[in-house]
mmCIF file of C-alpha atoms and ligand atoms in Angstrom:
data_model
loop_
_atom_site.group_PDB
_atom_site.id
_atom_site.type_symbol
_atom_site.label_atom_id
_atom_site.label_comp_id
_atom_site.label_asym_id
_atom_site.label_seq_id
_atom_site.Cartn_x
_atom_site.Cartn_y
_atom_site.Cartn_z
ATOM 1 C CA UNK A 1 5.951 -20.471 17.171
ATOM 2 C CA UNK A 2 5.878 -17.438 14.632
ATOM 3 C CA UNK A 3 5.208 -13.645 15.212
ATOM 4 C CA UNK A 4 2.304 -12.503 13.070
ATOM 5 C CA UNK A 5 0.892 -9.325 12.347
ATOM 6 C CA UNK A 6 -2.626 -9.126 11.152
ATOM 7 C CA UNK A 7 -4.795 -6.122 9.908
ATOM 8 C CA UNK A 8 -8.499 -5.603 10.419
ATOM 9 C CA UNK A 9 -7.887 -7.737 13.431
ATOM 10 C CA UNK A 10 -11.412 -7.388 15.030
ATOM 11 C CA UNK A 11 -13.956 -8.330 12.390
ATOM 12 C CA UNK A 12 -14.209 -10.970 10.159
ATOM 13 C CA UNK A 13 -11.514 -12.709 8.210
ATOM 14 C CA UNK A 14 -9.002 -10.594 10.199
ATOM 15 C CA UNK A 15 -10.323 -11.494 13.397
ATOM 16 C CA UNK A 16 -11.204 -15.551 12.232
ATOM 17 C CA UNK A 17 -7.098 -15.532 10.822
ATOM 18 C CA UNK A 18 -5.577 -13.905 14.465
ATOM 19 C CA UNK A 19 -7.959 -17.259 16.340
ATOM 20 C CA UNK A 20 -6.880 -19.839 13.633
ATOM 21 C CA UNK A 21 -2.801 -19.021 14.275
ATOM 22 C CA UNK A 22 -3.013 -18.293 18.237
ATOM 23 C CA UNK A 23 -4.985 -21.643 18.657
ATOM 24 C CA UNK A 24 -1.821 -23.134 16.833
ATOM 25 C CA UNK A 25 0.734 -20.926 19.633
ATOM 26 C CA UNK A 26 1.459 -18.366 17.313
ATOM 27 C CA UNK A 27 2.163 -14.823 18.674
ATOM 28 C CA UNK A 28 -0.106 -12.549 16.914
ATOM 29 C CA UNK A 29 -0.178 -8.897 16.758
ATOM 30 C CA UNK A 30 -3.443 -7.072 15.749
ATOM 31 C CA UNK A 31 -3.852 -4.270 14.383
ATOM 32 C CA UNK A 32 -7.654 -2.475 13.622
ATOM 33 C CA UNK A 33 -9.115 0.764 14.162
ATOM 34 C CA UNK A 34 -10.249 -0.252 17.857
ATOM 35 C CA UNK A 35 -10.255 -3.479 19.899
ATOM 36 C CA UNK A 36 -6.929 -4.861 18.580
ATOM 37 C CA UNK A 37 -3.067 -4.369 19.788
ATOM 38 C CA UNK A 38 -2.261 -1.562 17.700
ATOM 39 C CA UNK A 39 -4.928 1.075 16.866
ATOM 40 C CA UNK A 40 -4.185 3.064 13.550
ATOM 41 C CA UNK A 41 -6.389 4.489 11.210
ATOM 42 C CA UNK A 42 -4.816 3.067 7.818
ATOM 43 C CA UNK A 43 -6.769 5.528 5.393
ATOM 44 C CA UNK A 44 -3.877 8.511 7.011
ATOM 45 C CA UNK A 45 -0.396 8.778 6.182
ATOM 46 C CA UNK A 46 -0.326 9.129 10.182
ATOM 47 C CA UNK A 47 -2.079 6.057 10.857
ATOM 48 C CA UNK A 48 0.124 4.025 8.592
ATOM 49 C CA UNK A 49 3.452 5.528 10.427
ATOM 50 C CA UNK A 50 1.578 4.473 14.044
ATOM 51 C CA UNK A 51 0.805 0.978 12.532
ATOM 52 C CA UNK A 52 4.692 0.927 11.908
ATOM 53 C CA UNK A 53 5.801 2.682 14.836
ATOM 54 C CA UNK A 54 4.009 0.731 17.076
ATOM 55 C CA UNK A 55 5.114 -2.380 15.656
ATOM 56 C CA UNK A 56 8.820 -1.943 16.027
ATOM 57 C CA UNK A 57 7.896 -1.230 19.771
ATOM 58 C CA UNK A 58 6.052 -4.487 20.270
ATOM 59 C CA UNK A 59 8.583 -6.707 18.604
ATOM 60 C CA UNK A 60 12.050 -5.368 18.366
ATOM 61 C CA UNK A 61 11.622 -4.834 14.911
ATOM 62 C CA UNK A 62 11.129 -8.370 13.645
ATOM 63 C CA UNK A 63 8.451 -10.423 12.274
ATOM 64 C CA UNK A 64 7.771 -13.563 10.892
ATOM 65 C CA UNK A 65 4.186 -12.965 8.712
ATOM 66 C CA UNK A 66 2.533 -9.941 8.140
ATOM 67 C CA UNK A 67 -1.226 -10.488 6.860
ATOM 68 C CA UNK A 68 -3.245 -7.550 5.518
ATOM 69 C CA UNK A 69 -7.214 -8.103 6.203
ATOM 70 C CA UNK A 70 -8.084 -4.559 6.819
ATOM 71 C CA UNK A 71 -10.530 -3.599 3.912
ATOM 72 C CA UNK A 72 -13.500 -1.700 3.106
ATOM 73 C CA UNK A 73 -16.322 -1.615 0.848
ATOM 74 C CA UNK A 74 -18.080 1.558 1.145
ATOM 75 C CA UNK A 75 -18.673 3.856 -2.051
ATOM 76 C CA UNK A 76 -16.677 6.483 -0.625
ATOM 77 C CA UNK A 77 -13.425 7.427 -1.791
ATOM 78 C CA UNK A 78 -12.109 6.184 1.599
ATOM 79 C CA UNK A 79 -12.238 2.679 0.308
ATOM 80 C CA UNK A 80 -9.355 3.340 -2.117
ATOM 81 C CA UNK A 81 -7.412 4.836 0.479
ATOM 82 C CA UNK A 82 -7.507 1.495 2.849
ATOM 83 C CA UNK A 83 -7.870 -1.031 0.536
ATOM 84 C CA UNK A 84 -5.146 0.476 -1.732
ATOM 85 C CA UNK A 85 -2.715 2.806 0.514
ATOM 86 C CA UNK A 86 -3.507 1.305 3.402
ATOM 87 C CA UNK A 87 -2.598 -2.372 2.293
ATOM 88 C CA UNK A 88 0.866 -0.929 0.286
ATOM 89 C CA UNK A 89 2.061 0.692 3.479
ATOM 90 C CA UNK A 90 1.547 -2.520 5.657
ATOM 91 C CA UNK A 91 3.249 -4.383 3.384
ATOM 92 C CA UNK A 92 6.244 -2.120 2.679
ATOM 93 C CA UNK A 93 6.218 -0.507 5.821
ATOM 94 C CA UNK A 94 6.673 -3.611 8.251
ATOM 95 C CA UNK A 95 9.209 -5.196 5.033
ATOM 96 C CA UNK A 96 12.410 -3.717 7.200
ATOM 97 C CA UNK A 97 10.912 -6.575 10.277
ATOM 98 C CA UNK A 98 10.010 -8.817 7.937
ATOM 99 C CA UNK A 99 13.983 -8.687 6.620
ATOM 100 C CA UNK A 100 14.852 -9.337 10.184
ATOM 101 C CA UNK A 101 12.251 -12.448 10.784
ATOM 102 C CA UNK A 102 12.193 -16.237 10.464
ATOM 103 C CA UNK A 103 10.783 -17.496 7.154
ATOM 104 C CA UNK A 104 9.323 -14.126 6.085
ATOM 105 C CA UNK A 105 6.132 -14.120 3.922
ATOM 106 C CA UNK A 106 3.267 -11.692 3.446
ATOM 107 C CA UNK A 107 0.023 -12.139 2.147
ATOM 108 C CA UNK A 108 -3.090 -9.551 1.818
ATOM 109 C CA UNK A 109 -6.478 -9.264 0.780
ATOM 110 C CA UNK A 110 -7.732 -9.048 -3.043
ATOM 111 C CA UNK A 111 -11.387 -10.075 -3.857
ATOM 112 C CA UNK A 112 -13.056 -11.876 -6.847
ATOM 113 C CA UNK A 113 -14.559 -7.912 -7.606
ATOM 114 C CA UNK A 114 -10.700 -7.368 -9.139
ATOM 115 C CA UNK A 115 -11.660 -9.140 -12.226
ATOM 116 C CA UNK A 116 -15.139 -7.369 -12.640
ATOM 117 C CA UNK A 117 -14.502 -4.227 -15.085
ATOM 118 C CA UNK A 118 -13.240 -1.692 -13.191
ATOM 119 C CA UNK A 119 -12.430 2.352 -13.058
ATOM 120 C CA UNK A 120 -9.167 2.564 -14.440
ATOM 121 C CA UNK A 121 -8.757 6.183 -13.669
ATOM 122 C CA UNK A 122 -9.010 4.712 -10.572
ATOM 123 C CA UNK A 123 -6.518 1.745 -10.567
ATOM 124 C CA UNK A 124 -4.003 4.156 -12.826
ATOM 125 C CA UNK A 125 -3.706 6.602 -10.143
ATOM 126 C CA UNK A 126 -3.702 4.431 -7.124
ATOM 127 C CA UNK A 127 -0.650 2.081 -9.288
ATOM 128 C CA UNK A 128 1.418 5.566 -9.902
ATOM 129 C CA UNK A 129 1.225 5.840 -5.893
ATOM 130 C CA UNK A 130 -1.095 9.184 -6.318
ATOM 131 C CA UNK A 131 -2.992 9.104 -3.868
ATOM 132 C CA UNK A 132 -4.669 12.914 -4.657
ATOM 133 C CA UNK A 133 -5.431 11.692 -7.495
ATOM 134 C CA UNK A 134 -7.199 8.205 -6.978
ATOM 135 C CA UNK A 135 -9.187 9.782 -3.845
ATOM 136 C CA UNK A 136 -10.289 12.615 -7.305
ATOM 137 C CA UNK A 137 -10.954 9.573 -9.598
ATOM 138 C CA UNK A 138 -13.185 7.860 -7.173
ATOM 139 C CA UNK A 139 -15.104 10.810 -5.243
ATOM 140 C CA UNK A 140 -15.523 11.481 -9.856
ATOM 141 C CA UNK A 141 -17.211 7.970 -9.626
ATOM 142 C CA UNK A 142 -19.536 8.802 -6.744
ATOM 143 C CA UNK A 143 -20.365 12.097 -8.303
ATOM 144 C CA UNK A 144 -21.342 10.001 -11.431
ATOM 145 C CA UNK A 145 -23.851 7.293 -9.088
ATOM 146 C CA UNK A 146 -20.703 4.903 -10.190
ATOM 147 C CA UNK A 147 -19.530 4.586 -6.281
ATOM 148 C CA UNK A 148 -20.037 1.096 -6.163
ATOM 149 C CA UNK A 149 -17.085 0.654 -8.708
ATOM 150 C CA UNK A 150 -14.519 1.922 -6.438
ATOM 151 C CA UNK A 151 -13.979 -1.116 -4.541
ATOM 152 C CA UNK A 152 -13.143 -3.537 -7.535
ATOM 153 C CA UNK A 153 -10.987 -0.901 -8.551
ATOM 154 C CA UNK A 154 -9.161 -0.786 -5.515
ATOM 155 C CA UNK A 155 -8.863 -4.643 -5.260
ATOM 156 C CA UNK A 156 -7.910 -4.740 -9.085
ATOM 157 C CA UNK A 157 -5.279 -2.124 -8.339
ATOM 158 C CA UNK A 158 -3.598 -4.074 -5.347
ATOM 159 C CA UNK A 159 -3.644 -7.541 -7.143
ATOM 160 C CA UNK A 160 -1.150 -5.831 -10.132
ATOM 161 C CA UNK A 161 0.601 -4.203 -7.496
ATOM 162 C CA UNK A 162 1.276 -7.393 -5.889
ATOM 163 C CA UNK A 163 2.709 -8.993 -8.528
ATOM 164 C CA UNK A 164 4.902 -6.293 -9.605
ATOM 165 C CA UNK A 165 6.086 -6.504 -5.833
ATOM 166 C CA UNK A 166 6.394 -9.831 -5.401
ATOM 167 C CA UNK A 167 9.178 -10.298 -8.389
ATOM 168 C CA UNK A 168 11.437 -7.184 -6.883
ATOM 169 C CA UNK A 169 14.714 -7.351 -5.251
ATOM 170 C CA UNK A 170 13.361 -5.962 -2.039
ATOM 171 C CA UNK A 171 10.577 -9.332 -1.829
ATOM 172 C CA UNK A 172 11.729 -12.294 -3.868
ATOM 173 C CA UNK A 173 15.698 -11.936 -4.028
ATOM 174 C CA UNK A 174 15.306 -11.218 -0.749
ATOM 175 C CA UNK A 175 13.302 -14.748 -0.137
ATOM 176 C CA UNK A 176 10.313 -13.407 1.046
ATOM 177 C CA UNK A 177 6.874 -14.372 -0.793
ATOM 178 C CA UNK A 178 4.154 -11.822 -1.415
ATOM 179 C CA UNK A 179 1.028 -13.015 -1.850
ATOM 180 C CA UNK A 180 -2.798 -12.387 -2.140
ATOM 181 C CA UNK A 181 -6.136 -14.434 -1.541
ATOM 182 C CA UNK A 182 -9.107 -13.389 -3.321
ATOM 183 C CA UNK A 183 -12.017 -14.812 -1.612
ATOM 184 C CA UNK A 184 -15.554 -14.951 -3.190
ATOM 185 C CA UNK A 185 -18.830 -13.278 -0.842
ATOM 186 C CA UNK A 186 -17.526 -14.151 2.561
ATOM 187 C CA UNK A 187 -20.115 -13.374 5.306
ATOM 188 C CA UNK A 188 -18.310 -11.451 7.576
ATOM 189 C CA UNK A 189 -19.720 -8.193 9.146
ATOM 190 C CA UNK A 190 -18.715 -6.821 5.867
ATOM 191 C CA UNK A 191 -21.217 -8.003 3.793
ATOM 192 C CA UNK A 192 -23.763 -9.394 6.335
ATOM 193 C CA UNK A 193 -25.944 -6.351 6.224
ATOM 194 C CA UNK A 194 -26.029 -6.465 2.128
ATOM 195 C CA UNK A 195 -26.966 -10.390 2.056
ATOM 196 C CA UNK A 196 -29.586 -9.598 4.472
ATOM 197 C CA UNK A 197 -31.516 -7.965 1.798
ATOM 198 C CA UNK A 198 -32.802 -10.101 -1.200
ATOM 199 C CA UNK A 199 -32.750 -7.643 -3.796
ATOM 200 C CA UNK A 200 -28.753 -6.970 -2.921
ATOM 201 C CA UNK A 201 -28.406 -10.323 -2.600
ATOM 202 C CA UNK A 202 -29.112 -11.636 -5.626
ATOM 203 C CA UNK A 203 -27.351 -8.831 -7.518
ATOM 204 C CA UNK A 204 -24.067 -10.185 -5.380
ATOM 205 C CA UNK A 205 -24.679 -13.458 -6.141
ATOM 206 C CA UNK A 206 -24.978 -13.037 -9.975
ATOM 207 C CA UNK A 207 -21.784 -10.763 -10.035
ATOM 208 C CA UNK A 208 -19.869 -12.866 -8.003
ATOM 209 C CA UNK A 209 -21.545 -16.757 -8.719
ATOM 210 C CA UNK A 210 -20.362 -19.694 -6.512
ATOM 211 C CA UNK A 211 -21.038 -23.018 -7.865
ATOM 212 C CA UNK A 212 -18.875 -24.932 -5.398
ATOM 213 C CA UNK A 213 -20.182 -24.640 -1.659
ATOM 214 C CA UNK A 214 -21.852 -21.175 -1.805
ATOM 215 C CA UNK A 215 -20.522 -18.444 0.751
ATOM 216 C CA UNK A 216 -17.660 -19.071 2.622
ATOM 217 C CA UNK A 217 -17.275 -18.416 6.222
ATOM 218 C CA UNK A 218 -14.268 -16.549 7.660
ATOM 219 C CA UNK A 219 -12.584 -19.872 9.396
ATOM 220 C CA UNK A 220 -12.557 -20.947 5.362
ATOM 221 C CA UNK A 221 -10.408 -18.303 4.700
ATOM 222 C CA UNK A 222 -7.890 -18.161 7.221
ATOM 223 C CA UNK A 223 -6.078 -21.796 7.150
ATOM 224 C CA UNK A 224 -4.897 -20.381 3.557
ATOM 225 C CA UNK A 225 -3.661 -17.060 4.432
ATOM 226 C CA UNK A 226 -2.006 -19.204 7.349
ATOM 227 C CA UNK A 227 -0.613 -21.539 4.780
ATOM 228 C CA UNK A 228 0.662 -19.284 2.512
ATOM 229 C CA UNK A 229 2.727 -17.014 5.529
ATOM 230 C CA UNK A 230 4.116 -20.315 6.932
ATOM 231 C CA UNK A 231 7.589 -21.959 6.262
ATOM 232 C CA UNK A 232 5.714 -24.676 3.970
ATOM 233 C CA UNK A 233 5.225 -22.108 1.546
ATOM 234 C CA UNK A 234 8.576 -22.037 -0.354
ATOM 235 C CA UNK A 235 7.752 -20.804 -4.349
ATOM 236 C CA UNK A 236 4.302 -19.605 -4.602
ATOM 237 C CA UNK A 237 4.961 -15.442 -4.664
ATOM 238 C CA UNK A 238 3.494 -12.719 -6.867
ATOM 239 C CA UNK A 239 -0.020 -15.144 -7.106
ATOM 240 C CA UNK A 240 -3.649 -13.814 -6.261
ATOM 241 C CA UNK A 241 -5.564 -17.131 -5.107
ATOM 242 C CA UNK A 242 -9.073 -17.426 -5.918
ATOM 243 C CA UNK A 243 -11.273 -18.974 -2.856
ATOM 244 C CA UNK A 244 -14.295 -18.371 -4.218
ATOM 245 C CA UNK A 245 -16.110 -21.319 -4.675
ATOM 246 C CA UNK A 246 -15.334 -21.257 -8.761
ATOM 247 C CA UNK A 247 -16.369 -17.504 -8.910
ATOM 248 C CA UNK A 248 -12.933 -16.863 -11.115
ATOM 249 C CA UNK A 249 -13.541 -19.864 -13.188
ATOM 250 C CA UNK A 250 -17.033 -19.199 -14.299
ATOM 251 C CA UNK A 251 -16.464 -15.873 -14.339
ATOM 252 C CA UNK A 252 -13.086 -15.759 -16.669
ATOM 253 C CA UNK A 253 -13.410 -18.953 -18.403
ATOM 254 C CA UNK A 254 -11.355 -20.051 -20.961
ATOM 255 C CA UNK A 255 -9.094 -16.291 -20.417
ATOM 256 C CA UNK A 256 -6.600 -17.197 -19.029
HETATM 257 P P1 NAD B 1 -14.799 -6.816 8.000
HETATM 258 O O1 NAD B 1 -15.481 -5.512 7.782
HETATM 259 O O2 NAD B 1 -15.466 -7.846 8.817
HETATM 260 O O3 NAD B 1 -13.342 -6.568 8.592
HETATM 261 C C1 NAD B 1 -12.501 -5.583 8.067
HETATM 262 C C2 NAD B 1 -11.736 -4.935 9.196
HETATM 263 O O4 NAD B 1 -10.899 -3.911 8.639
HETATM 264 C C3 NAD B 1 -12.657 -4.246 10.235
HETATM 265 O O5 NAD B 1 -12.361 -4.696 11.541
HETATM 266 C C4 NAD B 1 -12.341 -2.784 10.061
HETATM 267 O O6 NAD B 1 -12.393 -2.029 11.273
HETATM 268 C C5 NAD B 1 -10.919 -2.820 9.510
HETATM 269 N N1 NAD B 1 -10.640 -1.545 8.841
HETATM 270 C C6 NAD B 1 -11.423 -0.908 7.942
HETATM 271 N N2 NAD B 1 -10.909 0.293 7.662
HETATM 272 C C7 NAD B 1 -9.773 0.414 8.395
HETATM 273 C C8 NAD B 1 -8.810 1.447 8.544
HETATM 274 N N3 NAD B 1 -8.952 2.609 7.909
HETATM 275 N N4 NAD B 1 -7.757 1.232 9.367
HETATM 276 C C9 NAD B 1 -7.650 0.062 10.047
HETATM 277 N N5 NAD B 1 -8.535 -0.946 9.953
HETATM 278 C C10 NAD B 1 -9.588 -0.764 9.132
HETATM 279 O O7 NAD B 1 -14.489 -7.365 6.535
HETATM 280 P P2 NAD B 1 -13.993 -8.807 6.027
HETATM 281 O O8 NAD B 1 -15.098 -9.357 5.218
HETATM 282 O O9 NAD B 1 -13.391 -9.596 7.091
HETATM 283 O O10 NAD B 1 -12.868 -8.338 5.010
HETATM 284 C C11 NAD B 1 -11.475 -8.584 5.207
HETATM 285 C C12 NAD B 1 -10.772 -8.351 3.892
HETATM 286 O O11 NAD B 1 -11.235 -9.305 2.942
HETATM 287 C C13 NAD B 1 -11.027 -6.977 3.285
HETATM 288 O O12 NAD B 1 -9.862 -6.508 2.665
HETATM 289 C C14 NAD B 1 -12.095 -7.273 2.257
HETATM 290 O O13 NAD B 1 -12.116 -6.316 1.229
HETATM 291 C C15 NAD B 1 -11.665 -8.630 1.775
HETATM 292 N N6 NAD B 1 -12.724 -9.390 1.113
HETATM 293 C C16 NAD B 1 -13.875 -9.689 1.775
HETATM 294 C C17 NAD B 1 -14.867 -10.390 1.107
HETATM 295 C C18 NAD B 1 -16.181 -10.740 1.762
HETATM 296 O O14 NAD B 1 -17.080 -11.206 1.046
HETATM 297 N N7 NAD B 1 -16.345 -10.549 3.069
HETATM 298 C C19 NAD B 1 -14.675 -10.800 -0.218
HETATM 299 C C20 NAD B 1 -13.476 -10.485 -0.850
HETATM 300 C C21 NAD B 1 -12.510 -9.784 -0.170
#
């Protein structure tokens, strides 16, 4: 059995991921704003330090998998801050207990909405770890009607800063792949209340179309981010995996 510790713990892909690995006797260590093991806000600088802090308490400072669900997709400037900030000081933050685990690997949460055209006042700031300036860009996107663009942006932003990551001294040389999944429209709490409306809906389904299988449920999801943090997983680092039904292939084609 591995140690795990999994963001956005108590909704959706988070919360399908934590069942999929304890049903298989992992230990698992949640983390969420409420109802999980750890409660931290991740959008704060102080949240981020409790998500840390708390973590060294409950383990002895060593983990096996960190997995980084916690995500959201409001057009507020808040969404930059999580899916961004947030998901870089997870990562690097618990890297120190990952050094000290079994088999480390880490894997978070991009989206098929990284390879829509996105803000890159946005994604520049949030890449030169500015946060001031990122939360400016995309509160300048809100104030334009354009707040529906932060999210890609976000998501955009933390797939290159993956793979910059993932090829460092501090993650590969150090054996430790650094992943992300990009999953397609997943209906999770997230985006139930938007596919419950046909107009939004359709506009979804047109940015984001899924030849193979439609939606995906959040038990779709999980057995990958499980594969990917799990011994098996040897040499794939620095990739963002599409589950999305052939979203990425319709959508980029012949760009590779
Ligand atoms: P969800 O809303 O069901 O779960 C997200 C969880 O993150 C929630 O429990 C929420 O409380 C937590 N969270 C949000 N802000 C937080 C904060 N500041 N601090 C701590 N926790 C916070 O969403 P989901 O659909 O399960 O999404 C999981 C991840 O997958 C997200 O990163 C999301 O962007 C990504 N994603 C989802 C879809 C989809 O269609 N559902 C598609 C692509 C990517």
């Amino acid at each position: 059995p591995r140690t795990y510790l999994v963001t956005g713990a108590a909704s959706g892909i988070g919360k399908a991921t934590v069942a999929h690995l304890r049903e298989r006797g992992h230990t698992v260590i949640g983390a969420d704003l409420k109802d999980a093991d750890i409660s931290a806000d991740l959008a704060t600088p102080d949240g981020r330090d409790q998500l840390v802090n708390r973590a060294y308490e409950l383990t002895d400072g060593r983990l096996d998998a960190v997995i980084a669900c916690a995500g959201l997709a409001h057009f507020v400037p808040r969404t930059v801050q999580v899916n961004y900030f947030g998901v870089v000081a997870t990562v690097e933050g618990l890297r120190p207990l990952l050094a000290a685990g079994t088999d480390p690997r880490a894997v978070l949460l991009s989206s098929v909405a990284s390879i829509h055209p996105a803000d890159q006042a946005i994604v520049d700031a949030a890449l030169a770890g500015d946060e001031g300036a990122a939360v400016a860009a995309a509160q300048a996107a809100v104030d334009r009607g354009e707040g529906y663009a932060i999210y890609g942006a976000s998501k955009q932003a933390i797939a290159r800063w993956l793979r910059r990551t993932a090829i460092s001294d501090d993650w590969a040389t150090a054996g430790i792949p650094l992943n992300a999944v990009a999953p397609g429209t997943t209906v999770t709490p997230m985006t139930e209340p938007m596919l419950a409306d046909a107009e939004t809906r359709k506009a979804i389904d047109a940015g984001i179309p899924m030849p193979l299988h439609g939606h995906a449920r959040p038990e779709q999801v999980a057995p990958l981010l499980a594969w990917l943090t799990s011994p098996e997983n040897t040499h794939v680092t620095g990739q963002v995996v599409f589950l999305d039904g052939g979203a990425d292939a319709v959508l980029r084609g012949d760009n590779t």
